[in-house]
Amino acid sequence: MSAPPGKATARAPANIALIKYWGAEEVDEGLPLNRSLSMTLTRCVSLCTVEAHPEEGEDEVFRVDDRGGLDPADPPFAGPVLRHLERLRRWADRRVRFRAATRTGFPMGAGLASSASGFAALTLAAVRALDRDPDPEELSILARRSGSGSAARSCFGGYVEWPAGDGDDELDPGAPARPVLPRDHWDLRDVIALVDRSPKKVSSREGHRRAETSPHFATRLARLPERLHAVRRALEERDFGALAPLVEAESVELHMIAMTSRPPIFYWSGGSVEVMEAVRTLREEGVRACFTMDAGPNVHVLCPAEDEGAVAERLSALDAVGGLIRDRVGPGPSLVPDHLF
Ligand code: PMV
């Protein structure tokens, strides 16, 4: 009789980058050309159950629908998951057949880091199903190798840098992510303005590949360490006045690189611009808020807890905004007892 399958379910958060990962030495291995820094979120989470059967055979990948039913995943979703499961199987040196199911509780592929949370959850669930217990740094290296590099940052709560350094600017692209400040250091909020829920047309994977074709990319890389230090200092000192212009400049620069890549990539929509303008107006009125966008049209508006109400009220009144997710800095991934199947 064969041994019973190992089964585990993990929950892992998305994160919003304050300093963005854009451009890779090796996209598929998630080896970045620059250091990034993010805030882990609380409400934007993915759940993933992995079952490892001690026998050879075809792996199966499912998505969980709104009513809890299992649907076989379509090839664009299943492909990267199957490749990652194969990588984890080799890492553990085990002959097993996987069944994996994922539920993502927020719009996917729309610049909200669904792949970071999904791959962090898949990695944790799979290693536990394989009865392995890597430390968080090793977990972050495994998650990064999914091809969604920013999944490395979703392996920790609070404010997270990746790749971790020893205080110098020398980049070791293979280093793990590491938390720089705990979440209770500063209860920042992230009011996400949804202007378009449809999946983006150009993946961030493709964006990383094209980044170096922008004539501005080398300048960006040269100047980034200084900005990262300044963002870290603003976080340490809980200085929103210092943080806001740095975060906005960084976001605009990421999109400037994308727009000047060959061929160019435009993630902004008219609605994104409307939200960014509303944030500037709010600031003129004395509300502390700043915007940042990942590879998609939806806008993350960061603010201290006391300003969240004013931000949410203004953004929800905009024609372009079809909904808000009111999120905040949060904890890292965890195992949960209730399985998806
Ligand atoms: O980790 P990836 O390959 O999904 O790329 C993330 C790219 C950005 O979200 C735009 C920036 C970041 O650092 O999260």
XYZ file of C-alpha atoms and ligand atoms in Angstrom:
355
model
C 0.000 0.000 0.000
C 1.362 3.452 -0.862
C 1.860 6.148 1.784
C -0.960 8.698 2.242
C -0.571 11.981 0.348
C 0.912 15.009 2.073
C -1.455 17.929 1.949
C -1.106 21.561 3.009
C -2.925 24.839 2.511
C -1.199 28.208 2.655
C -2.390 31.763 2.573
C -0.014 34.412 1.259
C -0.329 38.165 0.777
C 0.257 40.417 -2.195
C 2.641 43.317 -1.719
C 2.918 46.807 -3.146
C 6.383 47.922 -4.195
C 7.538 51.369 -3.077
C 10.776 50.787 -5.010
C 9.950 48.593 -8.004
C 11.601 45.511 -9.415
C 11.764 46.215 -13.148
C 14.343 44.580 -15.380
C 15.924 41.187 -14.818
C 19.261 39.529 -15.325
C 17.312 36.253 -15.663
C 13.520 36.626 -15.761
C 12.661 32.947 -15.352
C 14.888 32.595 -12.309
C 13.657 35.928 -10.908
C 17.139 37.467 -10.748
C 16.614 41.240 -10.611
C 18.830 44.074 -11.840
C 17.927 46.273 -8.883
C 16.957 46.091 -5.234
C 13.274 46.701 -4.434
C 11.300 47.501 -1.290
C 7.648 46.734 -0.627
C 4.865 46.803 1.877
C 3.076 43.502 2.468
C -0.738 43.737 2.286
C -3.460 42.204 4.465
C -6.609 41.813 2.361
C -5.160 41.002 -1.057
C -4.322 37.360 -0.374
C -4.271 34.046 -2.250
C -5.012 30.638 -0.819
C -3.455 27.503 -2.220
C -3.852 23.816 -1.382
C -1.284 21.314 -2.619
C -1.554 17.558 -2.310
C 1.538 15.441 -3.032
C 0.682 11.825 -3.944
C 3.599 9.406 -3.561
C 3.342 8.068 -7.104
C 4.310 9.275 -10.567
C 1.755 10.743 -12.951
C 0.358 13.968 -14.362
C 0.129 16.980 -12.073
C -3.259 18.715 -11.936
C -3.897 22.435 -11.446
C -7.262 23.938 -10.507
C -8.755 27.341 -9.839
C -11.381 27.682 -7.152
C -14.472 29.576 -8.274
C -16.570 31.983 -6.183
C -18.740 29.141 -4.892
C -15.797 26.957 -3.887
C -15.964 24.642 -6.951
C -12.781 23.354 -8.628
C -12.247 24.284 -12.292
C -9.286 22.886 -14.254
C -6.977 25.881 -14.817
C -6.567 27.217 -18.361
C -3.085 26.876 -19.952
C -1.894 30.493 -19.340
C -2.523 30.012 -15.601
C -1.556 26.341 -15.359
C 1.730 26.567 -17.348
C 3.814 28.600 -14.859
C 2.252 26.676 -11.915
C 3.216 23.315 -13.455
C 6.758 24.556 -14.117
C 7.075 25.716 -10.524
C 5.761 22.424 -9.150
C 8.348 20.590 -11.239
C 11.083 22.841 -9.828
C 9.922 22.143 -6.251
C 9.737 18.407 -6.917
C 13.376 18.449 -8.062
C 14.420 20.629 -5.126
C 12.888 18.100 -2.710
C 14.170 15.176 -4.804
C 10.844 13.380 -4.464
C 8.805 11.342 -6.936
C 5.323 12.640 -6.359
C 2.272 13.700 -8.330
C 0.807 17.061 -7.347
C -2.766 18.329 -7.222
C -2.884 22.078 -6.629
C -5.762 24.530 -6.339
C -5.616 28.309 -5.928
C -8.173 30.873 -4.872
C -7.327 34.538 -5.383
C -9.598 36.930 -3.548
C -8.915 40.002 -5.724
C -8.613 40.840 -9.477
C -5.824 38.863 -11.144
C -3.222 40.035 -13.641
C -4.323 43.646 -13.219
C -1.231 45.048 -11.515
C -2.246 43.968 -8.013
C 0.550 41.410 -7.458
C -1.752 38.393 -7.721
C 1.164 36.336 -9.028
C 3.374 37.308 -6.071
C 0.740 36.181 -3.573
C -0.253 33.130 -5.643
C 3.316 31.852 -6.040
C 4.219 32.546 -2.411
C 1.143 30.525 -1.347
C 1.897 27.737 -3.864
C 5.520 27.512 -2.711
C 4.655 27.303 0.992
C 1.824 24.801 0.456
C 3.977 22.600 -1.819
C 7.021 22.455 0.458
C 4.804 21.563 3.426
C 2.958 18.919 1.354
C 6.433 17.519 0.646
C 7.041 17.525 4.399
C 9.849 20.056 4.132
C 10.200 23.082 6.358
C 12.613 25.611 4.820
C 13.340 28.794 6.765
C 11.642 31.983 5.443
C 14.761 33.094 3.545
C 15.011 29.798 1.695
C 11.274 29.928 1.073
C 11.695 33.371 -0.481
C 14.437 32.083 -2.797
C 12.197 29.180 -3.859
C 9.236 31.545 -4.415
C 11.361 33.933 -6.482
C 12.332 31.089 -8.790
C 8.675 30.802 -9.869
C 9.504 33.598 -12.336
C 7.441 36.101 -10.334
C 10.420 37.617 -8.545
C 8.296 39.792 -6.294
C 6.877 36.580 -4.752
C 10.149 36.605 -2.767
C 8.871 39.686 -0.906
C 5.460 38.091 -0.218
C 7.211 35.551 2.041
C 7.478 38.151 4.829
C 5.187 40.608 6.578
C 5.732 44.315 7.114
C 8.205 46.244 4.962
C 10.471 44.023 2.900
C 13.609 44.500 0.823
C 14.707 42.175 -1.952
C 17.402 41.106 -2.617
C 18.589 41.690 0.954
C 21.932 43.467 1.341
C 24.360 44.148 4.136
C 23.889 47.884 4.090
C 26.039 48.386 0.975
C 24.874 48.987 -2.579
C 26.503 45.853 -4.002
C 23.692 43.770 -5.497
C 23.574 40.009 -5.030
C 20.605 39.126 -7.283
C 20.347 35.632 -5.789
C 19.993 36.826 -2.191
C 16.657 36.268 -0.429
C 14.183 38.956 0.567
C 14.346 40.174 4.161
C 12.010 42.265 6.307
C 13.467 45.697 7.114
C 10.687 46.941 9.419
C 7.840 45.076 11.124
C 4.236 45.879 10.271
C 3.534 47.408 13.676
C 6.255 49.972 13.007
C 3.863 52.056 10.875
C 0.243 51.202 10.106
C 0.192 52.533 6.549
C -2.982 52.048 4.524
C -3.337 51.246 0.829
C -6.614 52.338 -0.757
C -6.607 50.558 -4.118
C -8.671 52.333 -6.768
C -9.925 49.789 -9.307
C -10.238 51.432 -12.693
C -9.970 48.272 -14.790
C -10.244 44.666 -13.594
C -9.287 43.006 -16.881
C -5.925 41.209 -17.113
C -3.124 43.294 -18.586
C -2.127 42.786 -22.220
C 1.639 42.711 -21.608
C 2.903 40.608 -18.698
C 5.431 41.959 -16.212
C 7.655 39.076 -17.308
C 7.739 40.649 -20.788
C 8.164 44.106 -19.224
C 11.287 42.940 -17.362
C 12.695 41.614 -20.640
C 12.107 44.910 -22.453
C 13.272 47.239 -19.661
C 16.887 47.403 -20.837
C 15.777 48.608 -24.274
C 14.681 51.927 -22.751
C 17.338 54.622 -23.272
C 16.603 55.780 -19.701
C 17.144 52.445 -17.984
C 20.854 52.859 -17.193
C 20.207 56.258 -15.586
C 17.448 54.737 -13.481
C 19.697 51.923 -12.255
C 22.477 54.339 -11.339
C 20.161 56.543 -9.274
C 18.036 53.873 -7.587
C 20.252 53.034 -4.563
C 19.967 56.648 -3.370
C 16.161 56.570 -3.693
C 15.957 53.241 -1.900
C 17.998 54.592 1.017
C 15.748 57.659 1.180
C 12.568 55.522 1.157
C 13.970 53.296 3.887
C 14.832 56.368 5.986
C 11.351 57.881 5.491
C 9.806 54.589 6.643
C 12.114 54.360 9.647
C 11.219 57.907 10.655
C 7.510 57.511 9.762
C 7.930 60.661 7.694
C 5.048 60.668 5.179
C 6.060 64.102 3.814
C 9.409 62.624 2.760
C 7.966 59.307 1.575
C 5.232 60.631 -0.753
C 7.354 62.353 -3.465
C 9.828 59.450 -3.534
C 7.087 56.841 -3.999
C 5.364 58.838 -6.731
C 8.625 59.581 -8.577
C 9.484 55.876 -8.473
C 6.094 54.839 -9.826
C 6.178 57.382 -12.659
C 9.724 56.304 -13.518
C 8.751 52.620 -13.778
C 6.025 53.571 -16.251
C 8.353 55.938 -18.099
C 10.748 53.010 -18.608
C 7.852 50.835 -19.805
C 6.586 53.529 -22.186
C 10.061 54.073 -23.661
C 10.913 50.372 -24.023
C 10.995 48.848 -27.484
C 8.251 48.031 -28.268
C 6.657 50.383 -25.730
C 4.225 49.257 -23.036
C 1.409 51.502 -21.768
C -0.159 50.287 -18.541
C -1.886 53.583 -17.660
C -5.474 54.257 -18.646
C -7.433 57.519 -18.571
C -8.868 56.385 -15.240
C -5.366 55.959 -13.761
C -4.575 59.586 -14.619
C -7.858 60.758 -13.102
C -6.993 58.991 -9.821
C -3.445 60.387 -9.785
C -4.832 63.915 -10.261
C -7.325 63.388 -7.428
C -4.463 62.351 -5.139
C -2.541 65.520 -5.966
C -5.642 67.608 -5.216
C -6.170 65.793 -1.917
C -2.599 66.614 -0.953
C -3.096 70.301 -1.775
C -6.050 70.196 0.609
C -3.842 68.834 3.393
C -4.702 65.117 3.150
C -1.608 62.907 3.380
C -1.712 60.529 0.418
C 0.487 59.389 -2.472
C -0.045 57.117 -5.459
C 1.889 54.204 -6.851
C 1.130 51.773 -9.681
C 2.550 48.371 -10.574
C 2.284 46.872 -14.062
C -1.388 47.668 -14.608
C -3.869 50.555 -14.655
C -5.111 50.267 -11.065
C -3.802 52.807 -8.579
C -2.584 52.132 -5.037
C -3.060 55.183 -2.832
C -0.944 55.019 0.311
C -1.786 57.078 3.371
C -1.474 57.104 7.161
C -4.421 55.500 9.010
C -5.897 58.890 10.006
C -6.248 59.980 6.364
C -7.779 56.768 5.003
C -11.398 57.897 5.366
C -10.858 61.113 3.399
C -8.933 59.254 0.681
C -11.566 56.531 0.305
C -14.416 59.049 0.173
C -12.783 61.115 -2.582
C -11.672 58.164 -4.703
C -15.010 56.359 -4.543
C -16.729 59.475 -5.905
C -14.635 59.458 -9.110
C -16.381 58.295 -12.308
C -13.324 56.259 -13.297
C -13.282 54.217 -10.095
C -15.332 51.025 -10.213
C -14.497 49.899 -6.678
C -12.024 50.219 -3.835
C -10.024 47.668 -1.882
C -9.138 49.161 1.485
C -5.954 47.398 2.456
C -3.165 47.928 4.962
C 0.291 46.702 5.882
C 0.072 43.097 7.004
C 1.649 39.810 8.040
C 3.528 37.268 5.950
C 2.224 33.890 4.729
C 0.866 31.194 7.006
C -0.521 27.674 6.897
C -4.270 27.329 7.358
C -6.181 24.236 8.509
C -9.051 24.394 5.982
C -8.162 22.885 2.612
C -9.652 24.054 -0.705
C -10.394 20.429 -1.714
O 7.494 39.840 -9.798
P 6.921 40.131 -11.129
O 7.662 39.464 -12.213
O 5.449 39.843 -11.166
O 7.117 41.693 -11.400
C 6.706 42.697 -10.519
C 6.741 44.004 -11.223
C 6.136 45.174 -10.463
O 4.978 44.779 -9.779
C 5.773 46.245 -11.477
C 7.117 45.808 -9.500
C 7.330 45.122 -8.179
O 8.441 45.239 -7.675
O 6.397 44.522 -7.618
